[in-house]
Short mmCIF file of C-alpha atoms and ligand atoms in Angstrom, two decimals:
data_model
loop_
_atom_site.label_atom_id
_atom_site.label_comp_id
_atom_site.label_asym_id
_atom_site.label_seq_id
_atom_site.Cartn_x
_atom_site.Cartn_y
_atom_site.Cartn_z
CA UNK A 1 78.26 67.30 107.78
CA UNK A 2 77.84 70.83 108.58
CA UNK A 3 79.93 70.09 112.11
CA UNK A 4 83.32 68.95 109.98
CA UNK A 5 86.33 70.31 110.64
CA UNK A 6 87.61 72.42 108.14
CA UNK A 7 91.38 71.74 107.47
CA UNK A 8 93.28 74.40 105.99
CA UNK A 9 97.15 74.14 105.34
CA UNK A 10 99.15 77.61 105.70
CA UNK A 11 102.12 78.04 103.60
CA UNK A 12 104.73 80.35 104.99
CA UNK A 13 108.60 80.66 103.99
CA UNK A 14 109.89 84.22 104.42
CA UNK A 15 110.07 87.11 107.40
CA UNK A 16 106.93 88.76 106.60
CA UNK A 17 104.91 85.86 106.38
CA UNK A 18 105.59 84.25 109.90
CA UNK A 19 104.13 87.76 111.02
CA UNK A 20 101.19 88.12 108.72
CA UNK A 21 100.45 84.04 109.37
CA UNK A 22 101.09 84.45 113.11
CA UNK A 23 97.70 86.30 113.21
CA UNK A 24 95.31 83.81 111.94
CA UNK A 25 97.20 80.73 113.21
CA UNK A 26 96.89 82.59 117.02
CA UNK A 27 93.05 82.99 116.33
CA UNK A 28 92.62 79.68 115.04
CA UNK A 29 94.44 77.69 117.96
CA UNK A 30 92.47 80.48 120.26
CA UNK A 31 88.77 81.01 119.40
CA UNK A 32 88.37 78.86 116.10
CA UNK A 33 90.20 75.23 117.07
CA UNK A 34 86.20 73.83 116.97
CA UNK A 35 86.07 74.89 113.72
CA UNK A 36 89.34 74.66 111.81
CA UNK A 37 92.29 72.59 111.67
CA UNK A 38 95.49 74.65 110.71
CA UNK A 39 99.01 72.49 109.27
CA UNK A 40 101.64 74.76 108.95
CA UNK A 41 104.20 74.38 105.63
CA UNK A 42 107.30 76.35 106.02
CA UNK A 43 108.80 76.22 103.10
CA UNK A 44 112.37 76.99 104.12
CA UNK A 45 112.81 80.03 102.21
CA UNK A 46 114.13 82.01 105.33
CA UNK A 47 116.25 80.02 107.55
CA UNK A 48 118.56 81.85 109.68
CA UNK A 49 117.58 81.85 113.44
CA UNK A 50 117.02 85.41 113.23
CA UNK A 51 114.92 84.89 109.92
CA UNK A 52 112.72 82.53 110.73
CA UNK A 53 112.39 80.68 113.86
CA UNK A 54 112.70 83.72 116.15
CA UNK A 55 109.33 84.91 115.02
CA UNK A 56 107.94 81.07 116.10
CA UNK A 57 109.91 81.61 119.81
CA UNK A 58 108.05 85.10 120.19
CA UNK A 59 104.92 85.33 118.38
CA UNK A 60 102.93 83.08 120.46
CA UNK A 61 102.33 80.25 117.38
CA UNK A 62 103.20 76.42 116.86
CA UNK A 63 106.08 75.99 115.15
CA UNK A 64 105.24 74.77 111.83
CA UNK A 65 104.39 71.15 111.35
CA UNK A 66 106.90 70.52 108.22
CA UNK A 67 109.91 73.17 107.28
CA UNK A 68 110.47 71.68 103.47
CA UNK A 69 114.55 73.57 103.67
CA UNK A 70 114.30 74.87 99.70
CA UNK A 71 116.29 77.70 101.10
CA UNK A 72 117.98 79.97 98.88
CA UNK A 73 118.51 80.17 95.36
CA UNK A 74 117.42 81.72 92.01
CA UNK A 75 113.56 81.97 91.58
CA UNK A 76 113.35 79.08 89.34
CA UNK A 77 115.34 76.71 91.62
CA UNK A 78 113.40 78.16 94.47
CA UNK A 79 109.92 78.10 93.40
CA UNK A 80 110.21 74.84 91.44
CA UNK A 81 111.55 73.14 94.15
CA UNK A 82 109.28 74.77 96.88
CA UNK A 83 106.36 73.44 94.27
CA UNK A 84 107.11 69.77 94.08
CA UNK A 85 107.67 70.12 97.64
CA UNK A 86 104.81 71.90 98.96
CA UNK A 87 102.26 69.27 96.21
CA UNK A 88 103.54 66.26 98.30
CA UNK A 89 102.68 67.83 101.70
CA UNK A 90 98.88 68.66 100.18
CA UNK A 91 98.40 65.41 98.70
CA UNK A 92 99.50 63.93 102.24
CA UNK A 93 97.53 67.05 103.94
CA UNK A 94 93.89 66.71 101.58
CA UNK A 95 93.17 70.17 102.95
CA UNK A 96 89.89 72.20 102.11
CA UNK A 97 91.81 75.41 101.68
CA UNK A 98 95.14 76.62 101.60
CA UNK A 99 95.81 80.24 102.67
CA UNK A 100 99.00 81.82 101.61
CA UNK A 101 100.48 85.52 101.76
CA UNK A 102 101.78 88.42 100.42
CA UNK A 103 103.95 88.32 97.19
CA UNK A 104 107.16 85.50 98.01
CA UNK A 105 108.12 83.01 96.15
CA UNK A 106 106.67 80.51 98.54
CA UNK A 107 103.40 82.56 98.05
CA UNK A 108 103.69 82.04 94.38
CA UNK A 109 104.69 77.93 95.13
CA UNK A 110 101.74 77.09 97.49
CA UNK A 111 98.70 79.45 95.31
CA UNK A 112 100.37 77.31 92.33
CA UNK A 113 100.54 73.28 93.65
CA UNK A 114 97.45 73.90 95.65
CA UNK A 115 95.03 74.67 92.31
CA UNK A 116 97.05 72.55 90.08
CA UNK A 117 95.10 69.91 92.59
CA UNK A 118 92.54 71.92 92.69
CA UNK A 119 92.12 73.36 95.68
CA UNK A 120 90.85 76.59 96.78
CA UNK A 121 93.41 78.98 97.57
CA UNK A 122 92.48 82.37 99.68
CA UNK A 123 94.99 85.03 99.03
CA UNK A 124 95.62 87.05 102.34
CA UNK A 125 97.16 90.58 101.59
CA UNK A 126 95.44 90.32 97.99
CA UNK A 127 95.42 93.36 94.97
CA UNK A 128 98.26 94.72 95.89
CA UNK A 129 100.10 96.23 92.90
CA UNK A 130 103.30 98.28 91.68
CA UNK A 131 102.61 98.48 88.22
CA UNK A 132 106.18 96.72 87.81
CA UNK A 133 106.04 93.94 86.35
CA UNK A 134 109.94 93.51 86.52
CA UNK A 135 109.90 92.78 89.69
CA UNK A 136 109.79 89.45 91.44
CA UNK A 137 107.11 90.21 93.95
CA UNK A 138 104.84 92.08 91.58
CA UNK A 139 104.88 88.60 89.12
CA UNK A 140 104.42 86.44 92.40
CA UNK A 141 101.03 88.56 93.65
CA UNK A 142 99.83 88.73 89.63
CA UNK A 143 99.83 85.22 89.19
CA UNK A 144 98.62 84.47 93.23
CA UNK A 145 95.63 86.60 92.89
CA UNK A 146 94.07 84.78 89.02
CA UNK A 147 94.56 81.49 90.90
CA UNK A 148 93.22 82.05 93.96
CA UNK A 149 89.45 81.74 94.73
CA UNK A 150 89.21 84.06 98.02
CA UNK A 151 91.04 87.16 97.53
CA UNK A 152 91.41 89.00 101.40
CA UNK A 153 92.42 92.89 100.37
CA UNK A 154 93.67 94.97 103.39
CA UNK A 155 92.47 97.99 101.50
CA UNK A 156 90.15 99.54 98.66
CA UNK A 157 92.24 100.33 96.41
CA UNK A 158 93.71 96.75 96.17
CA UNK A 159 89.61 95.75 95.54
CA UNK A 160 89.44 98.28 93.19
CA UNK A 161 93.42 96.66 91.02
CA UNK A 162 91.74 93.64 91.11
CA UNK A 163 88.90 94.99 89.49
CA UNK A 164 91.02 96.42 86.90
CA UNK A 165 92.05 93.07 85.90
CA UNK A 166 88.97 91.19 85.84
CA UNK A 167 89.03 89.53 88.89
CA UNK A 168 85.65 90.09 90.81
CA UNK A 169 84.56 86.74 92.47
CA UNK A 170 85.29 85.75 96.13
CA UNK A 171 87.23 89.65 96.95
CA UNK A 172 86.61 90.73 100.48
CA UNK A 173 88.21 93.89 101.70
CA UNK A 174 89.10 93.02 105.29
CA UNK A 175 91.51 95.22 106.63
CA UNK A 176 95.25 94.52 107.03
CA UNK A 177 96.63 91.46 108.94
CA UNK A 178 99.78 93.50 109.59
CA UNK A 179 97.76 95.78 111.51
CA UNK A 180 96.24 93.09 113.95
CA UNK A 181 99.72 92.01 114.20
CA UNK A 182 100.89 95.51 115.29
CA UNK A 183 98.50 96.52 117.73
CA UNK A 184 98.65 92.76 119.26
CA UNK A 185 102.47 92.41 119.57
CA UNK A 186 102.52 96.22 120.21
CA UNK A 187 100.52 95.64 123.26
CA UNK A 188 103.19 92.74 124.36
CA UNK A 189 105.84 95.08 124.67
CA UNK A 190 104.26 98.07 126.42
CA UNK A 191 105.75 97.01 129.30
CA UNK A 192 108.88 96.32 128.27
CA UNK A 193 110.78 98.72 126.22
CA UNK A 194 114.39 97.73 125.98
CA UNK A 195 114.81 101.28 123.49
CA UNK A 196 114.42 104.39 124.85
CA UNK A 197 113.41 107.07 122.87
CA UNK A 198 116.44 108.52 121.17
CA UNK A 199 117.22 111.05 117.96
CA UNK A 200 117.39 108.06 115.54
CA UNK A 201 116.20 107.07 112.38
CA UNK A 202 115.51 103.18 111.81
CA UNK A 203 116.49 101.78 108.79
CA UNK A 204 116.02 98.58 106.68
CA UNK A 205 116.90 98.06 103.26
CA UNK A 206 116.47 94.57 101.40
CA UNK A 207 114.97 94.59 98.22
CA UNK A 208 116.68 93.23 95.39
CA UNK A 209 115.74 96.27 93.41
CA UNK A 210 118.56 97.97 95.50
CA UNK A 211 120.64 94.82 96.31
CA UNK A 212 121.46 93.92 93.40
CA UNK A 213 122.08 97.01 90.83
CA UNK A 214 124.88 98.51 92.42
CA UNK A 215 124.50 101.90 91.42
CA UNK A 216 121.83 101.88 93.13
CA UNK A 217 123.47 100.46 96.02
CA UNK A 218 126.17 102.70 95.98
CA UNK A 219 123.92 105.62 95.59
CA UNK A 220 121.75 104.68 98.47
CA UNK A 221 124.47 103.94 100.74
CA UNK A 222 126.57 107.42 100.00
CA UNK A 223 123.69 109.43 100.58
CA UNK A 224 123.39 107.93 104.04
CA UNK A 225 127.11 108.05 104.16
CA UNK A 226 127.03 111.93 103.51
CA UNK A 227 123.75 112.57 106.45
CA UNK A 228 126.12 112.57 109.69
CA UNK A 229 123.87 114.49 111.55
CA UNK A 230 121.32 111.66 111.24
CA UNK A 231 122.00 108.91 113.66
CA UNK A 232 120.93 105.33 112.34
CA UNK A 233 120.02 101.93 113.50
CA UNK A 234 119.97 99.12 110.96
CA UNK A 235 118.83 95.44 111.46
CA UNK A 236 119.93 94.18 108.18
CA UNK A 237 119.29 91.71 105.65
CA UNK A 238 121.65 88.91 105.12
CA UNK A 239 120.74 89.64 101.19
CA UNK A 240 122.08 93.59 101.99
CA UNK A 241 125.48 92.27 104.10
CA UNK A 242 126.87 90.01 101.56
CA UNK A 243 125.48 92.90 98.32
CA UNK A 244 127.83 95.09 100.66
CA UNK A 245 130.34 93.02 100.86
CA UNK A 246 130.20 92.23 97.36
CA UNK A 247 130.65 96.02 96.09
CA UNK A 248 133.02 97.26 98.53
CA UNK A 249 130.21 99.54 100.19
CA UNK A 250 130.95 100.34 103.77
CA UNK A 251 128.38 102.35 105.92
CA UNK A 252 129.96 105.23 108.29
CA UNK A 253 129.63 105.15 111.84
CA UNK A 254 126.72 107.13 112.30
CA UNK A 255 124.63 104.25 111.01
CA UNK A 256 124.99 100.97 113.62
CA UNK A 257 124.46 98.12 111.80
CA UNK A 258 122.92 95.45 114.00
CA UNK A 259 121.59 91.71 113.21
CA UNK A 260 118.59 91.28 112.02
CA UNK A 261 115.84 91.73 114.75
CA UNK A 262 112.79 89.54 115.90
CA UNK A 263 109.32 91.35 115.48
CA UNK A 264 109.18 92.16 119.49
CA UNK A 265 112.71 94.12 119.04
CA UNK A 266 111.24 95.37 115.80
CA UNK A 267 108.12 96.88 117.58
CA UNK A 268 110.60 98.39 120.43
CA UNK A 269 112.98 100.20 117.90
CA UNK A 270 109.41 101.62 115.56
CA UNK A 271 108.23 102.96 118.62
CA UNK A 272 111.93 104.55 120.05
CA UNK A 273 112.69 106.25 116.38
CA UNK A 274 112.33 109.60 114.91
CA UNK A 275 111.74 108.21 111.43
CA UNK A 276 111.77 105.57 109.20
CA UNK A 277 113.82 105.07 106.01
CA UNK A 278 113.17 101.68 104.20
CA UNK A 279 112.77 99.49 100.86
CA UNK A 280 110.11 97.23 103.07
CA UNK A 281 106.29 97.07 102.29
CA UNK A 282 106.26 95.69 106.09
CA UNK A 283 107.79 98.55 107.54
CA UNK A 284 106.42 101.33 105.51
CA UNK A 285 103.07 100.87 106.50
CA UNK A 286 104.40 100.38 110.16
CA UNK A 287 105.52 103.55 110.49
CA UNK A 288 102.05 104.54 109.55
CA UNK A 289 100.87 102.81 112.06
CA UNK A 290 103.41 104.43 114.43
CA UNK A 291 102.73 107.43 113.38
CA UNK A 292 106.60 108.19 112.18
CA UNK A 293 107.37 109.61 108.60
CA UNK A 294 108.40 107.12 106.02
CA UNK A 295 111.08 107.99 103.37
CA UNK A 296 110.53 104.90 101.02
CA UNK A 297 113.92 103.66 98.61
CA UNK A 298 111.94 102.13 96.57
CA UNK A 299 110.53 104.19 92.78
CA UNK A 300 106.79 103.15 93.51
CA UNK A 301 104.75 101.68 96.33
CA UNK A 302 102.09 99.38 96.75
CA UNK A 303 101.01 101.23 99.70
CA UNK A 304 99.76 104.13 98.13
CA UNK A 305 97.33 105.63 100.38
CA UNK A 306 100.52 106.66 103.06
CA UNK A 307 101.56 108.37 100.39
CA UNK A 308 98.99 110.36 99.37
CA UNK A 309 98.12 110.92 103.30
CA UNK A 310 102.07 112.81 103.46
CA UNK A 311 103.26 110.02 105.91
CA UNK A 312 105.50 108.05 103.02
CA UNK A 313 107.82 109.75 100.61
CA UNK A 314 108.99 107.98 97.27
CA UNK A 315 112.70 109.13 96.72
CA UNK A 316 114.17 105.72 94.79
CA UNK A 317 117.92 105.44 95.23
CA UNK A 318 118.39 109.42 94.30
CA UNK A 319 120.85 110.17 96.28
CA UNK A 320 119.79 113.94 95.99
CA UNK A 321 116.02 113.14 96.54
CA UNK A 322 117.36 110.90 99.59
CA UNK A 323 118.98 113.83 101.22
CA UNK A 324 116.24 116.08 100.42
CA UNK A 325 113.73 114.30 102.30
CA UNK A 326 116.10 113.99 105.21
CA UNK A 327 116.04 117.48 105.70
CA UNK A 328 112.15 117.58 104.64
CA UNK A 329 111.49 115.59 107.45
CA UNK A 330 108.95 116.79 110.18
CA UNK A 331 107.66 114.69 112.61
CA UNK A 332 105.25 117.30 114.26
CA UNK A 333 102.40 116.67 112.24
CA UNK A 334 101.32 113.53 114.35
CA UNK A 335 98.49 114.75 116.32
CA UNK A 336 96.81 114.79 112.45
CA UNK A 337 97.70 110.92 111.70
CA UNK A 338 94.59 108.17 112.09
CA UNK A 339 95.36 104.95 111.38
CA UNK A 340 91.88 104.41 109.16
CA UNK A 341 93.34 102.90 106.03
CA UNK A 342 93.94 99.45 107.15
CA UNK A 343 90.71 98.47 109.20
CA UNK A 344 89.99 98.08 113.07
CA UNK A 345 92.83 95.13 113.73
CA UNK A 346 89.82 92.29 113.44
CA UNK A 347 91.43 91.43 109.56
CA UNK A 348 92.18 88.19 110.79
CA UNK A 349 88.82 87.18 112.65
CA UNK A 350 86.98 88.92 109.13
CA UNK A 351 89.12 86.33 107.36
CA UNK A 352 88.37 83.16 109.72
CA UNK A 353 85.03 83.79 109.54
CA UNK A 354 84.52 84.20 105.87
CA UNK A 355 86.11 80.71 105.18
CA UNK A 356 83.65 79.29 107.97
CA UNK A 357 80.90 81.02 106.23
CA UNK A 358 81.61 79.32 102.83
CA UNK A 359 82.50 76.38 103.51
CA UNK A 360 79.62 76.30 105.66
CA UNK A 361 77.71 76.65 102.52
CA UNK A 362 79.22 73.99 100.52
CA UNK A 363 78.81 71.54 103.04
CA UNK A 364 74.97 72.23 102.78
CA UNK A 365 74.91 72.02 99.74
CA UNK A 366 76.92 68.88 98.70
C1 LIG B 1 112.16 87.64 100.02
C2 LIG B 1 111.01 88.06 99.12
C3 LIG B 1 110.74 89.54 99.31
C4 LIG B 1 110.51 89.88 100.77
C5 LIG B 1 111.64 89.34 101.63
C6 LIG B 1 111.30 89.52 103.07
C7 LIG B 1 110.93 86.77 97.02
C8 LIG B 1 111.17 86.81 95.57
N1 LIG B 1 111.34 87.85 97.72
O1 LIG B 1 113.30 88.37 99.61
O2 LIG B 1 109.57 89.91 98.59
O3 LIG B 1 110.43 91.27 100.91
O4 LIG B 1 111.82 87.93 101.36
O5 LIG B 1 112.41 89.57 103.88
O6 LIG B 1 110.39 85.82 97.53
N2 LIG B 1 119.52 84.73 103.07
C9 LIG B 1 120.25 84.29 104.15
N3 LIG B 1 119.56 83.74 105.20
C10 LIG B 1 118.21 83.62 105.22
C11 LIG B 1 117.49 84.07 104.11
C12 LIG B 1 118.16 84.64 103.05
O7 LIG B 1 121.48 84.37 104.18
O8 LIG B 1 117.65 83.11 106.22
C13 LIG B 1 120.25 85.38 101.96
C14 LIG B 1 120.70 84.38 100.87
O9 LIG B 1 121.92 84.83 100.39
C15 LIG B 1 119.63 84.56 99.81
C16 LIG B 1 119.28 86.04 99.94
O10 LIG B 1 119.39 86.33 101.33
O11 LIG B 1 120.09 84.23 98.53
C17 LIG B 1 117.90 86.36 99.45
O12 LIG B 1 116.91 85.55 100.08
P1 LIG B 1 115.51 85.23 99.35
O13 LIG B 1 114.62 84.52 100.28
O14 LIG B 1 115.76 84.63 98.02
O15 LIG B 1 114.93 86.66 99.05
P2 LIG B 1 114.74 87.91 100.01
O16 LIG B 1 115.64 89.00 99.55
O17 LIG B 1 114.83 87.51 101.43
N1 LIG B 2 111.05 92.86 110.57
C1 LIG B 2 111.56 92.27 111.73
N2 LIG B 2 112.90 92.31 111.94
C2 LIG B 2 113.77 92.90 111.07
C3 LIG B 2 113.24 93.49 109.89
C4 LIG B 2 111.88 93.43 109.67
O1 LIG B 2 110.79 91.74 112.53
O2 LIG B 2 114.98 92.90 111.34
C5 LIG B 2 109.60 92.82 110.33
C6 LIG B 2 108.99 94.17 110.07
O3 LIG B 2 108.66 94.81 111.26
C7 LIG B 2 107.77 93.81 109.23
C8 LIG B 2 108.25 92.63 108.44
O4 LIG B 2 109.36 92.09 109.14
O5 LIG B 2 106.69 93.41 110.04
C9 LIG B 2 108.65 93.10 107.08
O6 LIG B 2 109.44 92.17 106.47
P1 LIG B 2 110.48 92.52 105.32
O7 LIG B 2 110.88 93.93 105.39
O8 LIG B 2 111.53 91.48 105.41
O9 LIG B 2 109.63 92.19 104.00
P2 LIG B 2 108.58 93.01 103.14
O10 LIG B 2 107.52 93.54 104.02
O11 LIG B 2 109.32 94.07 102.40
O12 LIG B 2 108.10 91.97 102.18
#
């Protein structure tokens, strides 16, 4: 009994989660395939080539066994149909676990048809919180993290939100996944860096908070507009070209819009730039990790602690505050960055080995 394989099904749909996945899916086919069985649902969320299956071509992972297509819509469309979906794969599947991550919709989908059959769900990227409750991704981790029965938190203070809410069983503070991925992939593309080092800010800007008011929009994109003595590069979101589009917005020269980018490129252009500006959770902590100052459009953050360390500054869509921290910006206080916050790049392993652990345990005891 205690030899059985345990089967977990991963349920993935959007950018961030092919990265965060990536890590524990490498692992498992790597050191743990004795031990655990991994089935990979994409749920279709994310679908253009440069969405989705470039991160499969690049990240060194199986492409997933099932891609359910939901693709877009509005979250009730989405998630309802990702849920009906995703409940015929696990009744097919009969896994022991299934792990799902961050705050998507198709995080929301799997945590939800998984303990409507009851079975145990482990949160990766757990506790995080905006205090927003408005927004989509704030309502998707809520909900994820009262279902689910392991709760993986990248950090201390998302322990501690959990806490706050009454949620105390099966919470291990492991590190951050992103982080493993970073120094991994980061290591791929020592060798080859197809961006030199250049006076350039990078740039990404996505979240429907922005998209889709467009006075914030508009804000955002005229204070860029207005900093021509700040050279950008900016992979964007298919959400942000056709919100562009929509309103008329047009970004000035001095900001090269490019398609969006596969992690590898990603990694390349984090390491070139002078700075980051960004709506992303991904990216703000990256820069973190890259030791490059953050200036976040967004009005709060999950990731408080590169705040309060002076690496990340909030500024919203003000376009004054925007152009303030432009000018703010110093990037010679490196030397006094440490990346401590988000572990020692073993969150995945920690995370493999804490489901082994467990369900070691319930094997011995049924
Ligand atoms: C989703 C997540 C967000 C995350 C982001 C990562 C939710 C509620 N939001 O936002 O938390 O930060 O993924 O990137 O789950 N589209 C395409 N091609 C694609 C994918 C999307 O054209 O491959 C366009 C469609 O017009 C779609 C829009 O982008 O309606 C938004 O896509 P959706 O997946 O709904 O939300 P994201 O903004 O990507
Ligand atoms: N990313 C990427 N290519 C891009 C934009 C982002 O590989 O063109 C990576 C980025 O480095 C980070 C992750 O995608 O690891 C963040 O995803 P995103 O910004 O879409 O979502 P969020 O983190 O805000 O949920």
């Amino acid at each position: 009994m205690e030899d059985k394989i345990i089967r977990i099904v991963t349920i993935v749909g959007a950018r961030p989660q092919f990265i965060k996945a990536a890590v524990i899916s490498r692992l498992i086919a790597n050191e743990y395939s004795g031990a655990i069985s991994e089935y990979c649902v994409h749920t279709g969320q994310h679908y253009d080539h440069n969405m989705s299956k470039v991160f499969f071509q690049e990240l060194l992972i199986p492409e997933p066994d099932i891609n359910l297509e939901v693709g877009s819509g509005s979250h009730g469309r989405q998630t309802g149909e990702m849920l009906y979906k995703i409940e015929e794969a696990l009744l097919q599947q009969k896994p022991d676990w299934v792990m799902v991550y961050g705050d998507t919709n198709s995080t929301l989908a799997g945590a939800l048809a998984a303990s409507k059959l009851n079975i145990p769900v482990a949160h990766v990227e757990a506790g995080l919180r905006s205090f927003n409750r408005k927004m989509a991704e704030e309502q998707n981790r809520v909900l994820t993290d009262h279902l689910a029965s392991l709760l993986f938190c990248p950090t201390g203070v998302a322990r501690q939100n959990l806490e706050d809410e009454g949620i105390k069983a099966g919470v291990e503070v492991v590190g951050d996944v992103m982080y493993d991925a970073s120094l991994f992939y980061r290591s791929m593309v020592a060798e080859q860096r197809s961006v030199p080092p250049d006076n350039f800010y990078l740039l990404t800007l996505h979240r429907a908070e922005n998209t889709d008011y467009p006075e914030r929009l508009t804000a955002i994109v005229e204070a860029l507009n207005s900093l021509n003595n700040f050279k950008g590069v900016f992979p964007i979101h298919p959400r942000t070209r056709k919100a562009l589009e929509r309103e008329g917005l047009r970004l000035k020269a001095h900001i090269k819009v490019i398609e969006p980018v596969g992690f590898l490129e990603m990694l390349r252009l984090e390491e070139a730039c002078e700075f980051i500006v960004t709506d992303s959770g991904g990216l703000q902590k990256e820069a973190y990790f890259f030791a490059k100052p953050c200036i976040t459009l967004r009005d709060q953050t999950e990731w408080v602690e590169t705040v309060e360390a002076g690496w990340n500054v909030i500024v919203g869509a003000d376009k004054e505050k925007i152009v303030t921290a432009f000018n703010d910006i110093k990037s010679d206080n490196r030397s006094a960055h440490s990346p401590t916050f988000y572990g020692n790049g073993r969150a995945g392993a920690k995370i493999i080995e804490k489901i082994i652990n467990i369900q070691g345990k319930s094997f011995k005891e049924n």
